[in-house]
mmCIF file of C-alpha atoms in Angstrom:
data_model
loop_
_atom_site.group_PDB
_atom_site.id
_atom_site.type_symbol
_atom_site.label_atom_id
_atom_site.label_comp_id
_atom_site.label_asym_id
_atom_site.label_seq_id
_atom_site.Cartn_x
_atom_site.Cartn_y
_atom_site.Cartn_z
ATOM 1 C CA UNK W 24 74.353 28.735 140.944
ATOM 2 C CA UNK W 25 76.687 31.202 139.187
ATOM 3 C CA UNK W 26 78.908 33.716 140.930
ATOM 4 C CA UNK W 27 77.337 37.130 140.104
ATOM 5 C CA UNK W 28 80.761 38.560 139.640
ATOM 6 C CA UNK W 29 81.460 36.358 136.646
ATOM 7 C CA UNK W 30 81.779 38.467 133.532
ATOM 8 C CA UNK W 31 79.537 37.896 130.476
ATOM 9 C CA UNK W 32 82.790 37.540 128.512
ATOM 10 C CA UNK W 33 83.377 34.034 129.898
ATOM 11 C CA UNK W 34 79.820 33.032 130.811
ATOM 12 C CA UNK W 35 79.713 30.651 127.751
ATOM 13 C CA UNK W 36 82.726 28.556 128.850
ATOM 14 C CA UNK W 37 80.692 26.049 130.888
ATOM 15 C CA UNK W 38 78.414 25.524 127.942
ATOM 16 C CA UNK W 39 81.331 24.825 125.606
ATOM 17 C CA UNK W 40 82.745 22.396 128.152
ATOM 18 C CA UNK W 41 79.368 20.613 128.496
ATOM 19 C CA UNK W 42 78.793 20.113 124.789
ATOM 20 C CA UNK W 43 82.444 19.090 124.313
ATOM 21 C CA UNK W 44 82.047 16.422 126.974
ATOM 22 C CA UNK W 45 78.593 15.429 125.594
ATOM 23 C CA UNK W 46 77.116 15.903 129.033
ATOM 24 C CA UNK W 47 73.498 14.951 129.433
ATOM 25 C CA UNK W 48 73.195 16.389 132.950
ATOM 26 C CA UNK W 49 70.383 18.922 133.692
ATOM 27 C CA UNK W 50 73.069 21.424 134.554
ATOM 28 C CA UNK W 51 74.478 21.223 130.986
ATOM 29 C CA UNK W 52 71.107 22.238 129.486
ATOM 30 C CA UNK W 53 70.894 25.194 131.871
ATOM 31 C CA UNK W 54 74.397 26.423 130.939
ATOM 32 C CA UNK W 55 73.546 26.079 127.257
ATOM 33 C CA UNK W 56 70.290 27.947 127.787
ATOM 34 C CA UNK W 57 72.071 30.661 129.685
ATOM 35 C CA UNK W 58 73.989 31.764 126.598
ATOM 36 C CA UNK W 59 71.367 30.882 123.975
ATOM 37 C CA UNK W 60 70.924 34.539 123.155
ATOM 38 C CA UNK W 61 74.535 34.793 122.119
ATOM 39 C CA UNK W 62 75.460 31.379 120.788
ATOM 40 C CA UNK W 63 73.469 28.592 119.072
ATOM 41 C CA UNK W 64 74.060 25.020 120.156
ATOM 42 C CA UNK W 65 75.876 24.386 116.813
ATOM 43 C CA UNK W 66 78.205 27.327 117.503
ATOM 44 C CA UNK W 67 79.012 25.932 120.944
ATOM 45 C CA UNK W 68 79.727 22.528 119.366
ATOM 46 C CA UNK W 69 82.040 24.098 116.792
ATOM 47 C CA UNK W 70 83.987 25.908 119.553
ATOM 48 C CA UNK W 71 84.379 22.704 121.418
ATOM 49 C CA UNK W 72 85.533 20.807 118.272
ATOM 50 C CA UNK W 73 87.976 23.647 117.307
ATOM 51 C CA UNK W 74 89.333 23.548 120.879
ATOM 52 C CA UNK W 75 89.764 19.715 120.725
ATOM 53 C CA UNK W 76 91.516 19.976 117.351
ATOM 54 C CA UNK W 77 93.935 22.723 118.246
ATOM 55 C CA UNK W 78 94.729 21.258 121.686
ATOM 56 C CA UNK W 79 95.694 17.999 119.978
ATOM 57 C CA UNK W 80 98.410 19.832 118.041
ATOM 58 C CA UNK W 81 99.404 22.184 120.817
ATOM 59 C CA UNK W 82 100.000 19.276 123.307
ATOM 60 C CA UNK W 83 101.412 20.885 126.436
ATOM 61 C CA UNK W 84 101.634 24.399 125.055
ATOM 62 C CA UNK W 85 99.155 26.834 126.560
ATOM 63 C CA UNK W 86 98.261 28.296 123.140
ATOM 64 C CA UNK W 87 97.814 31.698 124.704
ATOM 65 C CA UNK W 88 96.059 34.010 122.177
ATOM 66 C CA UNK W 89 95.007 31.137 119.911
ATOM 67 C CA UNK W 90 92.801 29.555 122.611
ATOM 68 C CA UNK W 91 91.390 32.971 123.462
ATOM 69 C CA UNK W 92 90.334 33.513 119.851
ATOM 70 C CA UNK W 93 88.679 30.048 119.731
ATOM 71 C CA UNK W 94 86.718 30.843 122.831
ATOM 72 C CA UNK W 95 85.721 34.308 121.556
ATOM 73 C CA UNK W 96 87.603 36.183 124.218
ATOM 74 C CA UNK W 97 88.950 38.770 121.675
ATOM 75 C CA UNK W 98 87.922 39.968 118.323
ATOM 76 C CA UNK W 99 84.612 38.262 117.371
ATOM 77 C CA UNK W 100 85.368 38.337 113.593
ATOM 78 C CA UNK W 101 88.723 36.586 114.104
ATOM 79 C CA UNK W 102 86.922 34.066 116.345
ATOM 80 C CA UNK W 103 84.350 33.216 113.672
ATOM 81 C CA UNK W 104 86.921 32.879 110.907
ATOM 82 C CA UNK W 105 89.290 30.781 113.024
ATOM 83 C CA UNK W 106 86.653 28.391 114.397
ATOM 84 C CA UNK W 107 85.293 27.905 110.872
ATOM 85 C CA UNK W 108 88.779 27.109 109.475
ATOM 86 C CA UNK W 109 89.661 24.690 112.340
ATOM 87 C CA UNK W 110 86.323 22.885 112.189
ATOM 88 C CA UNK W 111 86.682 22.451 108.452
ATOM 89 C CA UNK W 112 90.118 20.816 108.939
ATOM 90 C CA UNK W 113 88.933 18.773 111.938
ATOM 91 C CA UNK W 114 85.785 17.399 110.220
ATOM 92 C CA UNK W 115 87.865 16.434 107.178
ATOM 93 C CA UNK W 116 90.215 14.356 109.358
ATOM 94 C CA UNK W 117 87.314 12.886 111.336
ATOM 95 C CA UNK W 118 85.626 11.828 108.061
ATOM 96 C CA UNK W 119 88.807 10.138 106.855
ATOM 97 C CA UNK W 120 89.278 8.348 110.184
ATOM 98 C CA UNK W 121 85.637 7.106 110.223
ATOM 99 C CA UNK W 122 85.951 5.699 106.688
ATOM 100 C CA UNK W 123 88.689 3.377 108.049
ATOM 101 C CA UNK W 124 87.204 2.644 111.477
ATOM 102 C CA UNK W 125 83.566 1.919 110.638
ATOM 103 C CA UNK W 126 84.667 -0.762 108.262
ATOM 104 C CA UNK W 127 86.409 -2.527 111.148
ATOM 105 C CA UNK W 128 83.769 -2.208 113.890
ATOM 106 C CA UNK W 129 82.482 -5.513 115.293
ATOM 107 C CA UNK W 130 78.943 -5.474 116.753
ATOM 108 C CA UNK W 131 76.922 -7.874 118.799
ATOM 109 C CA UNK W 132 73.624 -7.811 120.676
ATOM 110 C CA UNK W 133 74.036 -8.411 124.407
ATOM 111 C CA UNK W 134 71.658 -10.363 126.666
ATOM 112 C CA UNK W 135 70.161 -7.062 127.989
ATOM 113 C CA UNK W 136 69.297 -5.915 124.520
ATOM 114 C CA UNK W 137 72.165 -3.489 124.103
ATOM 115 C CA UNK W 138 74.187 -3.283 120.894
ATOM 116 C CA UNK W 139 77.830 -3.485 121.871
ATOM 117 C CA UNK W 140 80.315 -2.237 119.207
ATOM 118 C CA UNK W 141 84.044 -2.695 119.576
ATOM 119 C CA UNK W 142 86.917 -1.237 117.524
ATOM 120 C CA UNK W 143 90.645 -1.856 117.883
ATOM 121 C CA UNK W 144 91.889 1.674 117.575
ATOM 122 C CA UNK W 145 95.499 0.520 117.859
ATOM 123 C CA UNK W 146 95.391 -1.557 114.600
ATOM 124 C CA UNK W 147 92.386 -0.200 112.729
ATOM 125 C CA UNK W 148 92.727 3.576 113.083
ATOM 126 C CA UNK W 149 95.309 6.059 111.942
ATOM 127 C CA UNK W 150 97.742 6.883 114.767
ATOM 128 C CA UNK W 151 99.549 10.026 115.831
ATOM 129 C CA UNK W 152 97.087 12.298 114.107
ATOM 130 C CA UNK W 153 93.642 13.787 114.818
ATOM 131 C CA UNK W 154 91.326 12.492 116.001
ATOM 132 C CA UNK W 155 93.165 10.594 118.784
ATOM 133 C CA UNK W 156 91.782 7.238 120.136
ATOM 134 C CA UNK W 157 89.293 8.726 122.612
ATOM 135 C CA UNK W 158 87.870 11.199 120.124
ATOM 136 C CA UNK W 159 87.818 8.467 117.434
ATOM 137 C CA UNK W 160 85.820 6.190 119.675
ATOM 138 C CA UNK W 161 83.330 8.959 120.374
ATOM 139 C CA UNK W 162 82.882 9.757 116.707
ATOM 140 C CA UNK W 163 82.328 6.019 115.896
ATOM 141 C CA UNK W 164 79.743 5.884 118.666
ATOM 142 C CA UNK W 165 77.864 8.909 117.368
ATOM 143 C CA UNK W 166 77.475 7.239 113.925
ATOM 144 C CA UNK W 167 76.360 4.005 115.503
ATOM 145 C CA UNK W 168 73.770 5.601 117.656
ATOM 146 C CA UNK W 169 72.204 7.015 114.500
ATOM 147 C CA UNK W 170 72.349 3.563 112.943
ATOM 148 C CA UNK W 171 70.448 2.060 115.923
ATOM 149 C CA UNK W 172 68.278 5.070 116.992
ATOM 150 C CA UNK W 173 65.806 2.999 119.032
ATOM 151 C CA UNK W 174 68.259 0.725 120.748
ATOM 152 C CA UNK W 175 70.720 1.120 123.721
ATOM 153 C CA UNK W 176 74.255 1.288 122.327
ATOM 154 C CA UNK W 177 77.661 0.910 123.812
ATOM 155 C CA UNK W 178 80.888 1.529 121.925
ATOM 156 C CA UNK W 179 84.331 0.375 123.126
ATOM 157 C CA UNK W 180 87.508 1.609 121.457
ATOM 158 C CA UNK W 181 90.464 -0.356 122.795
ATOM 159 C CA UNK W 182 94.209 -0.468 122.450
ATOM 160 C CA UNK W 183 96.972 -2.467 124.035
ATOM 161 C CA UNK W 184 96.445 -1.154 127.542
ATOM 162 C CA UNK W 185 93.345 0.943 127.470
ATOM 163 C CA UNK W 186 89.636 1.056 126.610
ATOM 164 C CA UNK W 187 87.398 4.069 125.931
ATOM 165 C CA UNK W 188 83.744 3.545 126.635
ATOM 166 C CA UNK W 189 80.736 5.502 125.202
ATOM 167 C CA UNK W 190 77.186 4.602 125.863
ATOM 168 C CA UNK W 191 73.612 5.617 125.171
ATOM 169 C CA UNK W 192 70.654 4.048 126.937
ATOM 170 C CA UNK W 193 72.799 1.792 129.073
ATOM 171 C CA UNK W 194 72.785 2.742 132.702
ATOM 172 C CA UNK W 195 76.421 2.070 133.611
ATOM 173 C CA UNK W 196 78.363 3.488 136.533
ATOM 174 C CA UNK W 197 81.866 3.466 135.067
ATOM 175 C CA UNK W 198 83.753 4.448 138.229
ATOM 176 C CA UNK W 199 81.956 1.546 140.045
ATOM 177 C CA UNK W 200 82.882 -0.853 137.185
ATOM 178 C CA UNK W 201 86.489 0.231 137.394
ATOM 179 C CA UNK W 202 86.501 -0.496 141.093
ATOM 180 C CA UNK W 203 84.907 -3.903 140.606
ATOM 181 C CA UNK W 204 87.310 -4.830 137.810
ATOM 182 C CA UNK W 205 90.260 -3.863 140.042
ATOM 183 C CA UNK W 206 88.980 -6.195 142.717
ATOM 184 C CA UNK W 207 87.921 -9.036 140.354
ATOM 185 C CA UNK W 208 91.030 -9.219 138.273
ATOM 186 C CA UNK W 209 94.210 -9.212 140.404
ATOM 187 C CA UNK W 210 97.342 -8.193 138.696
ATOM 188 C CA UNK W 211 95.643 -6.304 135.867
ATOM 189 C CA UNK W 212 96.384 -2.850 137.263
ATOM 190 C CA UNK W 213 92.942 -1.630 136.402
ATOM 191 C CA UNK W 214 92.293 2.098 136.902
ATOM 192 C CA UNK W 215 90.314 4.865 135.254
ATOM 193 C CA UNK W 216 86.957 6.550 135.599
ATOM 194 C CA UNK W 217 84.294 8.614 133.946
ATOM 195 C CA UNK W 218 80.498 9.042 134.393
ATOM 196 C CA UNK W 219 77.357 7.411 133.080
ATOM 197 C CA UNK W 220 77.919 7.972 129.383
ATOM 198 C CA UNK W 221 81.666 8.156 128.859
ATOM 199 C CA UNK W 222 84.703 6.760 130.580
ATOM 200 C CA UNK W 223 88.109 5.190 130.113
ATOM 201 C CA UNK W 224 89.950 2.228 131.677
ATOM 202 C CA UNK W 225 93.683 1.534 131.771
ATOM 203 C CA UNK W 226 95.257 -1.921 132.471
ATOM 204 C CA UNK W 227 98.447 -3.826 131.793
ATOM 205 C CA UNK W 228 98.748 -5.167 128.264
ATOM 206 C CA UNK W 229 98.999 -8.858 129.255
ATOM 207 C CA UNK W 230 95.625 -8.806 130.900
ATOM 208 C CA UNK W 231 93.692 -7.039 128.127
ATOM 209 C CA UNK W 232 91.633 -10.105 127.119
ATOM 210 C CA UNK W 233 90.544 -10.810 130.676
ATOM 211 C CA UNK W 234 89.678 -7.150 131.319
ATOM 212 C CA UNK W 235 87.703 -6.639 128.172
ATOM 213 C CA UNK W 236 85.816 -9.942 128.603
ATOM 214 C CA UNK W 237 84.808 -9.021 132.146
ATOM 215 C CA UNK W 238 83.881 -5.527 131.029
ATOM 216 C CA UNK W 239 81.549 -6.912 128.389
ATOM 217 C CA UNK W 240 79.908 -9.084 131.066
ATOM 218 C CA UNK W 241 79.296 -6.072 133.258
ATOM 219 C CA UNK W 242 77.818 -4.095 130.352
ATOM 220 C CA UNK W 243 75.519 -7.004 129.552
ATOM 221 C CA UNK W 244 74.196 -7.030 133.076
ATOM 222 C CA UNK W 245 73.537 -3.297 133.217
ATOM 223 C CA UNK W 246 70.015 -1.869 133.081
ATOM 224 C CA UNK W 247 68.942 -0.396 129.707
ATOM 225 C CA UNK W 248 66.431 2.226 128.661
ATOM 226 C CA UNK W 249 64.800 2.407 125.260
#
């Protein structure tokens, strides 16, 4: 349900958020459909990518004006030109990162039939540049789901004290997994969250092996859909 007082000027923002978060919820489809007469799905994805890219460089700056132009809240011509430029730069950097990361992905088939892919983004990805670890893991996952189109796929990008999880066709409840890991592995400081297709986990560095091993076991026991 949408507040009737919401202006058409910002009606597309939930759709941008949904595609940026790769949401598969029914509500996401409805938000995208709501603005389909104004923006194509590809245009929404480009806005989300441009926003991701610019926010990486802005850090804690609000980016007032710049963000408005990315989200088409001002001059439409400026919006189109700016998003095109930012997406061109972002895609070039993503391509360069993927050329490094995909070479270093390790894959294995789990007992439930899922293909689990892991990448050490601390040692086998460029740091302090775009895309950051979470985005890098997502881009790697997108490539691998195309490589295994008919199989459930999970991708884990991990560093010294974190893991980013992306999945397709594996029915995981990441908040529940986080709670279980926190109970199962004392002294690991496990926390994090997410939803059914994306999430992240933090832990202390010294317990990384134990946490990742137990995480793999839980993924292997999850129900899958083909």
